Every structure is written in structure tokens, then in C-alpha cells.
Short mmCIF file of C-alpha atoms in Angstrom, two decimals:
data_model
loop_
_atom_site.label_atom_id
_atom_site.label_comp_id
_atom_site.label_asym_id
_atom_site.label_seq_id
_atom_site.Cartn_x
_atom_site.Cartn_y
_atom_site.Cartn_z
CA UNK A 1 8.83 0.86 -10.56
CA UNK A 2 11.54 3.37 -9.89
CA UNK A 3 14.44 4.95 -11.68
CA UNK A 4 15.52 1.52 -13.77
CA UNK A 5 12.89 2.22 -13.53
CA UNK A 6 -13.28 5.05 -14.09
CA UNK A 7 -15.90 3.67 -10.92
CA UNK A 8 -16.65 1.74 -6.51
CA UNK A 9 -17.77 3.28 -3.73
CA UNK A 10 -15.53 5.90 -1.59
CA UNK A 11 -12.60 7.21 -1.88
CA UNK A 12 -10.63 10.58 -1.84
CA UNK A 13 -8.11 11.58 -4.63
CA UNK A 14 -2.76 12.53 -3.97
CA UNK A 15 6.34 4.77 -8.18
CA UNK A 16 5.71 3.92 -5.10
CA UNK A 17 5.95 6.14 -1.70
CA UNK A 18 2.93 8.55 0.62
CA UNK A 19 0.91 10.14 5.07
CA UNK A 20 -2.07 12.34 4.90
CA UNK A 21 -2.40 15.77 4.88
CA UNK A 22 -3.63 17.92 6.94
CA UNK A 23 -5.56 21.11 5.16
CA UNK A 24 -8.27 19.02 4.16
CA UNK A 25 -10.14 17.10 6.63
CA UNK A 26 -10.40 13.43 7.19
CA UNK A 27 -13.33 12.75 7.90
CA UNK A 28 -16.52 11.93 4.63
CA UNK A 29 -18.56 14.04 4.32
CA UNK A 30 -21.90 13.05 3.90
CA UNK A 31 -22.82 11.49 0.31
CA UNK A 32 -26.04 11.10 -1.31
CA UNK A 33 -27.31 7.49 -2.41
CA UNK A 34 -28.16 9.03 -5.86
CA UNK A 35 -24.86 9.79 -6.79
CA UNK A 36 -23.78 5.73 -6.52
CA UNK A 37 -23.06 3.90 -9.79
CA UNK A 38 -24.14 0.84 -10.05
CA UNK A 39 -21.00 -1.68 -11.06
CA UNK A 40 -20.32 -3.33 -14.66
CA UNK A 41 -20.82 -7.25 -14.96
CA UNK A 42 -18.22 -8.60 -13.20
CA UNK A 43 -15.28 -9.79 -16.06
CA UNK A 44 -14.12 -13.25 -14.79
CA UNK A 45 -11.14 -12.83 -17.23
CA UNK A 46 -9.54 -9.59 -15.65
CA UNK A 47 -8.03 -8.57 -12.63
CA UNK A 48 -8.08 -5.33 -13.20
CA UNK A 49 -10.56 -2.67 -14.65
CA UNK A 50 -10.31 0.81 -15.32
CA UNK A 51 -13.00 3.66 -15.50
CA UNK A 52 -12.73 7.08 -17.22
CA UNK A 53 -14.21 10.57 -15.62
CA UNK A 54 -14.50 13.25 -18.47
CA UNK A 55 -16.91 15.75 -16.88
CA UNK A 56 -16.16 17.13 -13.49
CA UNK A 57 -19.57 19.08 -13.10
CA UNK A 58 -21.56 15.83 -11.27
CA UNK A 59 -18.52 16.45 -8.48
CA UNK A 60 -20.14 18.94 -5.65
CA UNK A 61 -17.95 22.18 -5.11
CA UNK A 62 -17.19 23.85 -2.19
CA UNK A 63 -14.47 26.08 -1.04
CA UNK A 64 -12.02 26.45 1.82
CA UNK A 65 -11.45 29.41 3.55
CA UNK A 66 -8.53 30.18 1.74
CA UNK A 67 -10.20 30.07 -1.62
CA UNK A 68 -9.68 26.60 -2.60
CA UNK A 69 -11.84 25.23 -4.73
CA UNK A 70 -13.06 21.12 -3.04
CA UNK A 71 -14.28 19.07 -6.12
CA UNK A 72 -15.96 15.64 -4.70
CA UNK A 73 -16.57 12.87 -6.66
CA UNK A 74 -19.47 10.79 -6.84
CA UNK A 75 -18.76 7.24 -5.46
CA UNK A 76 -17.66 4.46 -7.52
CA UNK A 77 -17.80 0.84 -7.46
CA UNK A 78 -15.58 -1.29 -9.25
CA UNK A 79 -16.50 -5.08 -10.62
CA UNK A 80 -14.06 -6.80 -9.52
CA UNK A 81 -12.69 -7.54 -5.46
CA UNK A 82 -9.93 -5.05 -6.14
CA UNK A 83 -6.93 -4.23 -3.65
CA UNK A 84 -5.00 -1.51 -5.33
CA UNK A 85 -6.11 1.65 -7.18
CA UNK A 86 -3.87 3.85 -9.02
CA UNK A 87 -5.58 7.09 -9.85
CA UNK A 88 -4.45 9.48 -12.98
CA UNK A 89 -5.44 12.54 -13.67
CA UNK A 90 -5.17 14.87 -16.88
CA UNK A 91 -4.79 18.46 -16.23
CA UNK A 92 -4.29 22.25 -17.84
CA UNK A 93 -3.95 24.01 -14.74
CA UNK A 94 -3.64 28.09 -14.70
CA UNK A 95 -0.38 29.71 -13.55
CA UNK A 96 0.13 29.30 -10.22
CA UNK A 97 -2.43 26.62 -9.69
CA UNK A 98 -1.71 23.21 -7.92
CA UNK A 99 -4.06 20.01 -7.62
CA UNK A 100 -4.28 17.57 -4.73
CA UNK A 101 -5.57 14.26 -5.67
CA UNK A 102 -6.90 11.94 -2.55
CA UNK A 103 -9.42 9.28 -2.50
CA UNK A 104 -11.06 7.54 0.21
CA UNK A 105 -12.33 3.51 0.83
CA UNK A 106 -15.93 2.62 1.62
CA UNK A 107 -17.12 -0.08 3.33
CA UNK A 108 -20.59 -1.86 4.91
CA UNK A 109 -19.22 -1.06 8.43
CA UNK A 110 -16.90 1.52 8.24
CA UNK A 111 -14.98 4.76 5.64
CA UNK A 112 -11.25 4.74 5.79
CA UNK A 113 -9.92 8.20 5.77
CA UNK A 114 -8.60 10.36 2.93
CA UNK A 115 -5.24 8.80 1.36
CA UNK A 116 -3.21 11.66 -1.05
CA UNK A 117 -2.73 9.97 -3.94
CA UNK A 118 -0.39 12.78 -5.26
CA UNK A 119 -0.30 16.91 -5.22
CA UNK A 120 0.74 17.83 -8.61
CA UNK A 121 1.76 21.16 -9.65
CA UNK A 122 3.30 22.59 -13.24
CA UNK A 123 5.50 24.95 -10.67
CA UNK A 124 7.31 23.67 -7.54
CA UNK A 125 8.90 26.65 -6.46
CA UNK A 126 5.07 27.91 -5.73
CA UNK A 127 3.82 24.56 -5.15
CA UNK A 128 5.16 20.89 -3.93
CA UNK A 129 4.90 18.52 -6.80
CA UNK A 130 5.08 15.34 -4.62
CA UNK A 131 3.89 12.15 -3.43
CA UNK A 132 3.43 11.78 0.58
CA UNK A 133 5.44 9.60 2.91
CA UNK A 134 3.89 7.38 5.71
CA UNK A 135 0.55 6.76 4.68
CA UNK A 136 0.41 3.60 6.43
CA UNK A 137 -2.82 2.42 8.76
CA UNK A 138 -5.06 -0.69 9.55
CA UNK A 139 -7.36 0.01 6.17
CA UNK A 140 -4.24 0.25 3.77
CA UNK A 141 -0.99 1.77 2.60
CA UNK A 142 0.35 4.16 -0.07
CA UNK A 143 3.70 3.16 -1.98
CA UNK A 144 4.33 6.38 -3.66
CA UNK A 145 1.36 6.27 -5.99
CA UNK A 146 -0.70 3.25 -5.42
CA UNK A 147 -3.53 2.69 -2.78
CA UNK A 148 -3.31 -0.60 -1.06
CA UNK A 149 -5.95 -1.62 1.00
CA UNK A 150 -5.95 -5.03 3.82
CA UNK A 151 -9.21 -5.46 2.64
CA UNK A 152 -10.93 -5.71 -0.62
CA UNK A 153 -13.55 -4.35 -2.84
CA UNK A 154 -14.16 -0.95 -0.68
CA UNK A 155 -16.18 1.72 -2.87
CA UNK A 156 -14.52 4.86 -3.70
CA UNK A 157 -14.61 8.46 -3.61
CA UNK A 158 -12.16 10.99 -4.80
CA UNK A 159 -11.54 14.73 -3.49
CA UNK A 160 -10.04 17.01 -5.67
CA UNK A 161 -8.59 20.17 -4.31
CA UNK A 162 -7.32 22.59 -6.60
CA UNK A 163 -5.59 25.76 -5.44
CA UNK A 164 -4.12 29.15 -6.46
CA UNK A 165 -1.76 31.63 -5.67
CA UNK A 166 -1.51 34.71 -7.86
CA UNK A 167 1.94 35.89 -5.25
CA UNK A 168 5.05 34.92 -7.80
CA UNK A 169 7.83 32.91 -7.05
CA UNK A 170 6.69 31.61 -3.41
CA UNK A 171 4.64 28.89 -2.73
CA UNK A 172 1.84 29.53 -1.24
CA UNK A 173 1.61 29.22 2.34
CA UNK A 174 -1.37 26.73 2.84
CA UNK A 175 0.29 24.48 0.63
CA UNK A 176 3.71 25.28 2.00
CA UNK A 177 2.38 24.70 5.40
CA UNK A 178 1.01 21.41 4.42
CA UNK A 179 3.81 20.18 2.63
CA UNK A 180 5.98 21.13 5.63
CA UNK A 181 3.34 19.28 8.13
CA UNK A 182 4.35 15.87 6.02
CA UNK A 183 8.32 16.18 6.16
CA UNK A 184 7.67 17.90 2.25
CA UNK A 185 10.13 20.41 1.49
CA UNK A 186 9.15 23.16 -1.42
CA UNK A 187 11.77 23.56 -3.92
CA UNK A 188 12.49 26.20 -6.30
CA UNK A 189 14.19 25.40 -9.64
CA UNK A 190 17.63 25.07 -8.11
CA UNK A 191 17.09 24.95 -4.25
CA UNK A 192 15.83 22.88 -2.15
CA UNK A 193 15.61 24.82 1.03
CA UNK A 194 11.76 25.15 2.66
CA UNK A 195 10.17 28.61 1.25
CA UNK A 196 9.25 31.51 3.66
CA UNK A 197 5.71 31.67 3.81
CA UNK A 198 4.02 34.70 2.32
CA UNK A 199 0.20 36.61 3.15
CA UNK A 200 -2.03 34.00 1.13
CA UNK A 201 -4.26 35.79 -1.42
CA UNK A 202 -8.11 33.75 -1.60
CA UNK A 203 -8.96 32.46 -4.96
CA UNK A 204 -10.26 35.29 -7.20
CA UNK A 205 -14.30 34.07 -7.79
CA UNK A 206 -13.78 34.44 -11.58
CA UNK A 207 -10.76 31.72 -11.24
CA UNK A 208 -13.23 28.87 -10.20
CA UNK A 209 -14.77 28.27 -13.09
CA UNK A 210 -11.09 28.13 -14.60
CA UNK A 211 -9.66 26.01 -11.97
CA UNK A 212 -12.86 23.11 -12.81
CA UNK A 213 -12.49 23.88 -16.45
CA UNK A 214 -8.68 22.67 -16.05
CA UNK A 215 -9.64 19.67 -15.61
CA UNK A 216 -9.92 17.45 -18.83
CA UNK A 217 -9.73 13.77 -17.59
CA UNK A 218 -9.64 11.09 -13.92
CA UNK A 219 -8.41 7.68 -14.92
CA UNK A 220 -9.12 4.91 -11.84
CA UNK A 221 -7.58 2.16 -12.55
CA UNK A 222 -8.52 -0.96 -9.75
CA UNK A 223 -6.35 -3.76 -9.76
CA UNK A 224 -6.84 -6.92 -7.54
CA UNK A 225 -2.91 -7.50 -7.16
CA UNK A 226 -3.67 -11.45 -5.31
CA UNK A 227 -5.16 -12.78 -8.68
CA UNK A 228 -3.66 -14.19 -11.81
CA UNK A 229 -5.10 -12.77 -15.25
CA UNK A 230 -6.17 -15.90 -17.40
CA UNK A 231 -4.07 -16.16 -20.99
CA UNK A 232 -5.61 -14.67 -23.98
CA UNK A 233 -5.33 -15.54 -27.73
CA UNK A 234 -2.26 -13.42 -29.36
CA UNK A 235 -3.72 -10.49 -31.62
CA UNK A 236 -1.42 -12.12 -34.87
CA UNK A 237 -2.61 -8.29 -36.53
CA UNK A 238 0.24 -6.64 -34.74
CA UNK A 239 2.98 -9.41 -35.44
CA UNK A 240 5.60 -7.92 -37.81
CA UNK A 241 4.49 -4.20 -37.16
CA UNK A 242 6.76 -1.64 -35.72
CA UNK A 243 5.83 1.78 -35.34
CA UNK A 244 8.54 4.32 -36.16
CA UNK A 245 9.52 5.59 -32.43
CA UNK A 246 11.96 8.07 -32.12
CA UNK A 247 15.18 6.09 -30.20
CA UNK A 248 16.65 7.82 -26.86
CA UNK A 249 19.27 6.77 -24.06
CA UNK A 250 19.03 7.57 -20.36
CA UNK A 251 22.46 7.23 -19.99
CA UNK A 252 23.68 9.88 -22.41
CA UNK A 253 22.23 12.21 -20.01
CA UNK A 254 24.37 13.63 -17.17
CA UNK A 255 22.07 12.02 -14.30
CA UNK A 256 19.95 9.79 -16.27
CA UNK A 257 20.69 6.53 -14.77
CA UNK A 258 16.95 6.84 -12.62
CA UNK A 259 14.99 8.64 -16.11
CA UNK A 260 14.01 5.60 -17.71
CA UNK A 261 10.07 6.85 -17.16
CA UNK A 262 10.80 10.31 -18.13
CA UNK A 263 12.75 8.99 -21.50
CA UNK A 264 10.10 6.38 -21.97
CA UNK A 265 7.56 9.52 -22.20
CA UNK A 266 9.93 11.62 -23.57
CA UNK A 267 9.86 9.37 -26.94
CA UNK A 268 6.06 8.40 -26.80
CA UNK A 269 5.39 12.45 -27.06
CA UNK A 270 8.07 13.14 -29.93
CA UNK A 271 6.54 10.15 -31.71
CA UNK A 272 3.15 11.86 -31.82
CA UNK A 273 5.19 15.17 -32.09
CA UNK A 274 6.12 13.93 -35.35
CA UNK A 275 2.54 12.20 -36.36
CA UNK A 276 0.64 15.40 -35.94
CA UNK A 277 3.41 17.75 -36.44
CA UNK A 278 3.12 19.49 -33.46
CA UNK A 279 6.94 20.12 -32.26
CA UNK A 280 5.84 21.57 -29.13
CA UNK A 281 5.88 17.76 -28.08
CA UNK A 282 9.24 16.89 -28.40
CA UNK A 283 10.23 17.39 -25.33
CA UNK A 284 14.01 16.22 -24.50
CA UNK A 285 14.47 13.86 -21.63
CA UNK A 286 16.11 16.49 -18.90
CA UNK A 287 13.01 18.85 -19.69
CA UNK A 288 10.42 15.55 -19.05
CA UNK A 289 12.57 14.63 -16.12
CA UNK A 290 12.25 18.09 -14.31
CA UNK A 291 8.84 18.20 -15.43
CA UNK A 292 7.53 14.58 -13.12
CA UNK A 293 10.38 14.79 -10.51
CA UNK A 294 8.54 13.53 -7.09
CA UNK A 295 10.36 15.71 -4.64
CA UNK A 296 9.00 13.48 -1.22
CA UNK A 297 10.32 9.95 -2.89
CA UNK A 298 13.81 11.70 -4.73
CA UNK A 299 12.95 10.37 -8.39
CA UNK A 300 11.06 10.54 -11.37
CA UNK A 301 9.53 6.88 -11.75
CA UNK A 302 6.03 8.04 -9.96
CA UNK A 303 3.32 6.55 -12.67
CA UNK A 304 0.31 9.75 -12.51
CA UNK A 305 2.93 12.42 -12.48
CA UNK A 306 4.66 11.09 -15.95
CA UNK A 307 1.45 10.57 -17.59
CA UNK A 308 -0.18 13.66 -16.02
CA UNK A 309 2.90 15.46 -17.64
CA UNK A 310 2.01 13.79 -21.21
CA UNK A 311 -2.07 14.70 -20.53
CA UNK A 312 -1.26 18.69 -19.78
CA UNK A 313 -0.76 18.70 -23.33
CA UNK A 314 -4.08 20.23 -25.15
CA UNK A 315 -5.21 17.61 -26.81
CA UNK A 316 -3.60 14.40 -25.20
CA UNK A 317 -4.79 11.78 -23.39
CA UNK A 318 -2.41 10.12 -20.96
CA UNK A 319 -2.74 7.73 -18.16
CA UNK A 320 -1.99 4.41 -16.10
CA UNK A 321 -3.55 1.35 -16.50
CA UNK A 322 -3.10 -2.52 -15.97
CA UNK A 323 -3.25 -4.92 -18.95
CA UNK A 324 -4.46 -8.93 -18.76
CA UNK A 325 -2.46 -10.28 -21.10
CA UNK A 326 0.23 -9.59 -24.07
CA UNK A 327 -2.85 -9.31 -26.69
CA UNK A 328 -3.99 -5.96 -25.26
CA UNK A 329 -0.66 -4.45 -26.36
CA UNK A 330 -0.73 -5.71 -29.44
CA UNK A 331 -4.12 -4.18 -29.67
CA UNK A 332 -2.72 -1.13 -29.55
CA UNK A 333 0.42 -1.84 -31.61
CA UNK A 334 -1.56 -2.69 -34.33
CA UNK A 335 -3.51 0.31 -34.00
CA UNK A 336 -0.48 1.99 -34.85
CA UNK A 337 -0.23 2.99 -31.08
CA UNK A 338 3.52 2.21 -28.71
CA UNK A 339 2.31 1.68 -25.14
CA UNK A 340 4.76 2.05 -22.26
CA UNK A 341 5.52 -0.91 -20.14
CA UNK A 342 6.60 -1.14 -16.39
CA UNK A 343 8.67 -4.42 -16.01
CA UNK A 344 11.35 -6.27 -13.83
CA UNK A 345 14.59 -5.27 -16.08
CA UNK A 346 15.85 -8.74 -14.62
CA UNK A 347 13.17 -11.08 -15.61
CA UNK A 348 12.42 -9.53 -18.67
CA UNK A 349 16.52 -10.46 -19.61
CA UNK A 350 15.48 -13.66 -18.85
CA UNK A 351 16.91 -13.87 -15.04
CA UNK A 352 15.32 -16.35 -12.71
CA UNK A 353 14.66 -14.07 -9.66
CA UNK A 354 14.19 -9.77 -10.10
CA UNK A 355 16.63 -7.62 -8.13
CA UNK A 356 16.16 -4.40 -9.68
CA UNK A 357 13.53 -1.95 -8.43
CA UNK A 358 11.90 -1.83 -12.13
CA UNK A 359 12.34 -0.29 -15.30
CA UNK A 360 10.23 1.99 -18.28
CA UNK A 361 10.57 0.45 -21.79
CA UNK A 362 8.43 1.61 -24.96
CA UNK A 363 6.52 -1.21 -26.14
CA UNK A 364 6.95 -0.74 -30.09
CA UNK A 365 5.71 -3.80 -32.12
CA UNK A 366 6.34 -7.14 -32.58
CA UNK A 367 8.19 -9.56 -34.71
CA UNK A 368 6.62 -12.31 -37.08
CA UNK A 369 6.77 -14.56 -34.16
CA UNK A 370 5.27 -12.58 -31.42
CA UNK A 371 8.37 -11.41 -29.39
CA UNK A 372 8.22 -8.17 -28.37
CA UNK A 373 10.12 -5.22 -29.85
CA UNK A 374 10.91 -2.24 -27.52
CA UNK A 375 12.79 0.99 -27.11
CA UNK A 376 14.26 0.43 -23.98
CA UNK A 377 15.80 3.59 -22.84
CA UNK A 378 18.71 1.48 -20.83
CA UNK A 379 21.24 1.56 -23.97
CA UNK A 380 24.81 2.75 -23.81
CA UNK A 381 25.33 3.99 -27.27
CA UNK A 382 28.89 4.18 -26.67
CA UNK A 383 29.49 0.66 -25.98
CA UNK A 384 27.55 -0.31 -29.34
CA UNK A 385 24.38 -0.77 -27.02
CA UNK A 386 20.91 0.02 -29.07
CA UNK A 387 17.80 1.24 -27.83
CA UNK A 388 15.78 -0.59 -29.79
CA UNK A 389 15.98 -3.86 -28.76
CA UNK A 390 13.94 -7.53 -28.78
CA UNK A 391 12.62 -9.63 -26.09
CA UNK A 392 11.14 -13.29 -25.83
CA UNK A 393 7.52 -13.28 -25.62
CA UNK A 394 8.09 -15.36 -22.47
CA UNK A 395 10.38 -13.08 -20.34
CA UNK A 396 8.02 -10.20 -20.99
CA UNK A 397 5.33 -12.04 -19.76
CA UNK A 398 7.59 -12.60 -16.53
CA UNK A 399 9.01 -8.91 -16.17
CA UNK A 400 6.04 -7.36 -17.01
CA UNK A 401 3.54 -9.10 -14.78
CA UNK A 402 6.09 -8.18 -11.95
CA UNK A 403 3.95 -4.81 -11.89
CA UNK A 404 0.58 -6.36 -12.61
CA UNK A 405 0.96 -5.48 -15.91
CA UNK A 406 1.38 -1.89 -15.69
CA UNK A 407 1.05 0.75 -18.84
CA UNK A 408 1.56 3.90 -19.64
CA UNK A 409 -1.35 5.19 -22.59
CA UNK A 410 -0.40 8.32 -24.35
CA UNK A 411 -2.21 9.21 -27.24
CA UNK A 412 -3.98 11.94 -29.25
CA UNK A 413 -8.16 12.48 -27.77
CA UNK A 414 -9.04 11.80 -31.46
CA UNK A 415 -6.94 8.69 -32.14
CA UNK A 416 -9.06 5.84 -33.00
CA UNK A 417 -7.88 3.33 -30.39
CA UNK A 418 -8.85 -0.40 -29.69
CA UNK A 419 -12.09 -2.03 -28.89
CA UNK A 420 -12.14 -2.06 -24.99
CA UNK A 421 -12.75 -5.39 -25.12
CA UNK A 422 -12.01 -5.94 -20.88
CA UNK A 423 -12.68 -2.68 -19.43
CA UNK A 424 -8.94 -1.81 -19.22
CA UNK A 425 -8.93 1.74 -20.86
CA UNK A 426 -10.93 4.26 -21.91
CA UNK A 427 -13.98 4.02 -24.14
CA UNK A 428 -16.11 1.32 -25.31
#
């Protein structure tokens, strides 16, 4: 994934890039056997499995000297022998407020140390909005935003660190300080020059309860990336539906050639814009673009931060999450729901080997013999190219399972969605 482009027990909540950071420690703290949850049936179908936090208040809160506020999770156990999580998180953060997302592995014999899974902030001139570099040790890796680990089927926890900095236009200098410990430079909107730290106010008391409140949803999405998903019957419901998607090119944008996520997103949220006339969610690509940038990896193809982008939205849900098979999105097509797609742009042309680094396409229906119809954002209008184009049922099944069948699920909290029929999103 790139430009072209919930729960098991222990981890720590930060396209693919990451090292750890050092204001919080490394080392688990000490967990109490009644917060485990006991694991779902194992689903011999799936390689994959997501699960859904809602309510933050069973995470135990403490605070940093500086005033942020240390949300830990309760430890989850997947059913599956995963190797990869991707963690997503939904936000409405106060000015001036960031969120670090980390989560940590647990094993019989030993607990892996935090990994950042992303620090996200609405405001990276106050706060780095970035993925960290050179997370890379004998339990696992980090490419950008997904956790790899050697060895499989670790429990999780996640750590959630939320901070604020009422000082205005500065970042503030914990989080500057951190960013700068892991080769992260802060960036205002048109620099990109480190910012000079400034005295560090602590986190009003009153703002805690506002900083946990900001938090709507956690999406954990476990993936074991050595297995192959088994075929499922095609959902014939969705076959000659398309849902009205608003069409728009990457390329007619000055820089666009690397914002096919951020255009992918960019027409999910006017399409909904338009369904529950709400115009403050048409949101032109350049805007979405600026909005997910990853300043540590250069680009704007980093999974959480486009869907956390989608989620601040009151009302939205938005997340990542990995598919088994072409019938889950035409679940969701036939719900009347697009669904975003990460794919090999090669393959899913019908190439023999992928080359390209991966590509965003909107998933918009299907014709009356089960090929896919997309918006793919790669058009150039002015060579007669369209957006909305049609692919072979075959080669999307080849570019798409080049990311494990990765998805992007955007989508109003009171939209009746599909029957969760493998444990791949939220609900039942």
C-alpha cells in the first residue's frame, strides 16, 4: 500500500513504515487475570478476524507527569494463530490534543515491548502526525502501520496515550522531544523545520474526562498473513448494483500522483455527504490529503490515519479490516454500502507479476456477471481515461489478495450494515 497506492492477549497501541518511543515506558505493567477475554470459536474459514472496542472506561487511567492521560486496555485474544495486527482508531480529539496508539505481544514465556502503531494528531504544527521508523526486533516488525510478529498468536494489549497542549502554534515539547528522539521532525502547515520547544503546560484535570470522552471507537483487526482464506459462494444480491459514488482523479491534482488513499476517502465521504446531506463531508482530495499525510514515511497511503480521518467525523464509523473472500464486499455493496479496496494496480490489470507498491480503488458494485465495478482514482480525464472503471472478477481476486484483502469501512454509526457472518467487522 502506498501512494498508487476487537480482542488476544497483550499488546500496546502507534502503509507501511515505524521504532519505539521513548516517553512512555517499555516495560507491562502488571495486568489483572480478570480483565482477559476469553477467545471466539476459532473460524476455520478465515484468516483474519476483527474485534470492535466502543467503551474506553474498562481501560485503567493513569497520568504522566506531564499531564497525560495513559488509557490501558484490557488484554485480548484473538481466534485465530494471527501474525499481523493493524489497529484503527476513531477519534474527536479537543484542540490541541494528540493520541499515541501502541500495543504490545503476550506470550507463555515472555511480553514483547510496546510497538507505536501510529501518533495521530488533527494539528501537526503542535503535534507529529506520524508513523515511527525502525521498529524492528527479535519479537516482530512495524511496516508503517502493521504489527508483524516472528511468532504467532501472542495476546494483546493496547496503551493509549492522549495528550494536550493548550500553548498555540508549537508543539508541545514532550511530544516534540519524542518525535525528535525517533528521527520525527514536527511540521507546521508549510515548514518542515523541527519546532523550538516551549514550557509544557500539565493537562488541566477538567480536560481528562474530555480527552477519554474523545474517544468513540478501537478497531483490531488480526490477520494471519501465511494462510490462504478458503473460497466462498458469490452474494448474486449485489450483482448488477452500483451505488451512485461521486467520480474523482488523483491526477488532476497538482501532486496527486501518491493520493490515491486520500481520493479513495475523499469520494466514500462525499458519497455519504450526499446520502445524509451533510456537506460538511465533502471534503476535496488536497484537504483529505493534508489531513492523513504520515510525515515519518513522506505519504499519505498509511491505512489508520485515512480512516481515522473519515471516523473524526461525529457520527462516522471508519476503519481497516481484512476480507476472506469477494462475497463480503458484495455484502456490503448490496447493502447499498462502497468499500475501499487495497490492491496490486498490476495484478488487478491482469499482469502476471506486481511491481507497483499498491493502489486505493472504491469498490462500487458489480455487474450481472460478478466483475467488479470501481472508482479507481488512477484516471487521466484528459486522455479520455474514466474513473469509473471494470475489472475481471479474477484479477481482483489476484490484486486484492496481494494485501490480504485489505478494506477500508466508512459508513454512518446508524447504517444498517451486513450480517457479520466471519467476524471481519463490527457487530454481530
Amino acid at each position: 500500500m502506498t501512494f498508487y497506492t476487537a480482542l488476544a492477549a497483550g499488546m500496546m497501541l502507534t502503509l507501511w513504515l515505524t521504532c519505539s518511543l521513548t516517553e512512555a515506558s517499555d516495560t507491562v505493567p502488571p495486568f489483572a487475570p480478570t480483565q482477559k477475554q476469553e477467545p471466539a470459536p476459532q473460524n476455520h474459514l478465515s484468516t483474519s478476524h476483527f474485534m470492535a472496542v466502543h467503551d474506553f472506561s474498562h481501560f485503567t487511567a493513569t497520568t504522566t507527569p506531564e499531564g497525560k492521560l495513559v488509557l490501558l486496555s484490557p488484554v485480548f485474544s484473538a481466534p485465530l494463530d494471527w501474525d499481523e495486527l493493524v489497529v484503527s482508531w476513531n477519534a474527536q480529539l479537543p484542540p490541541a490534543s494528540s493520541l499515541q496508539v501502541e500495543a504490545c505481544g503476550i506470550y507463555p514465556d515472555h511480553t514483547t515491548k510496546y510497538y507505536t502503531m501510529g501518533i495521530w494528531s488533527d494539528d501537526p504544527a503542535r503535534h507529529p502526525r506520524t508513523s515511527v521508523s525502525g521498529q524492528h526486533d527479535t519479537d516482530g516488525t512495524v511496516n508503517t502501520d502493521t504489527l508483524v510478529l516472528k511468532r504467532p498468536n501472542a495476546q494483546v494489549q493496547i496503551r493509549l496515550t492522549l495528550g494536550y497542549d493548550p500553548a498555540t502554534g508549537t508543539a508541545a515539547p514532550q511530544a516534540a522531544a519524542t518525535a525528535q528522539a525517533a528521527g520525527v521532525k514536527t511540521v507546521g502547515a508549510a515548514t518542515s523545520s523541527v519546532s523550538t520547544p516551549q514550557t509544557e503546560t500539565a493537562t488541566p484535570p477538567q480536560s481528562m474526562d474530555n480527552l477519554r470522552q474523545s474517544l468513540k471507537f478501537m478497531g483490531l483487526c488480526f490477520c494471519n498473513g501465511k494462510a490462504k482464506n478458503e473460497p466462498l459462494e458469490p452474494n448474486r444480491a449485489a450483482w448488477g448494483k452500483v451505488i451512485p459514488v461521486p467520480e474523482r482523479s488523483q491526477v488532476s491534482y497538482q501532486g496527486g500522483e501518491g493520493w490515491c488513499s486520500p481520493t479513495s476517502v475523499s469520494m466514500d465521504l462525499a458519497h455519504w455527504s450526499k446520502v445524509l446531506n451533510r456537506p460538511e463531508l465533502n471534503k476535496d482530495v488536497p484537504e483529505v490529503a493534508r489531513s492523513v499525510y504520515d510525515q515519518t514515511w513522506g505519504g499519505t497511503g498509511n491505512w489508520p490515519f485515512n480512516t481515522a480521518f473519515a471516523g473524526s467525523f461525529p457520527g462516522v464509523r471508519a476503519y481497516v479490516t481484512r476480507f476472506s473472500d469477494v462475497s463480503e464486499i458484495e455484502d456490503w455493496i448490496a447493502a447499498g454500502i462502497p468499500v475501499i479496496l487495497s490492491v496490486s494496480y498490476d495484478l488487478l490489470k491482469g499482469k502476471a507479476e506486481s511491481q507497483d507498491a499498491g493502489h486505493l480503488i472504491v469498490g462500487v458494485g458489480f455487474t450481472e456477471q460478478g466483475d467488479i465495478i470501481v472508482n479507481d482514482p488512477w484516471a487521466r480525464l484528459e486522455k479520455g481515461e474514466t474513473v469509473r472503471k471494470t475489472f475481471s472478477r479474477r484479477n481482483l481476486i489476484a490484486g486484492w489478495g496481494n494485501s490480504h484483502n485489505t478494506v477500508y469501512l466508512v459508513y454512518p454509526e446508524t447504517a444498517k450494515i451486513p450480517q457479520n457472518r466471519l467476524g471481519h467487522w463490527d457487530g454481530d
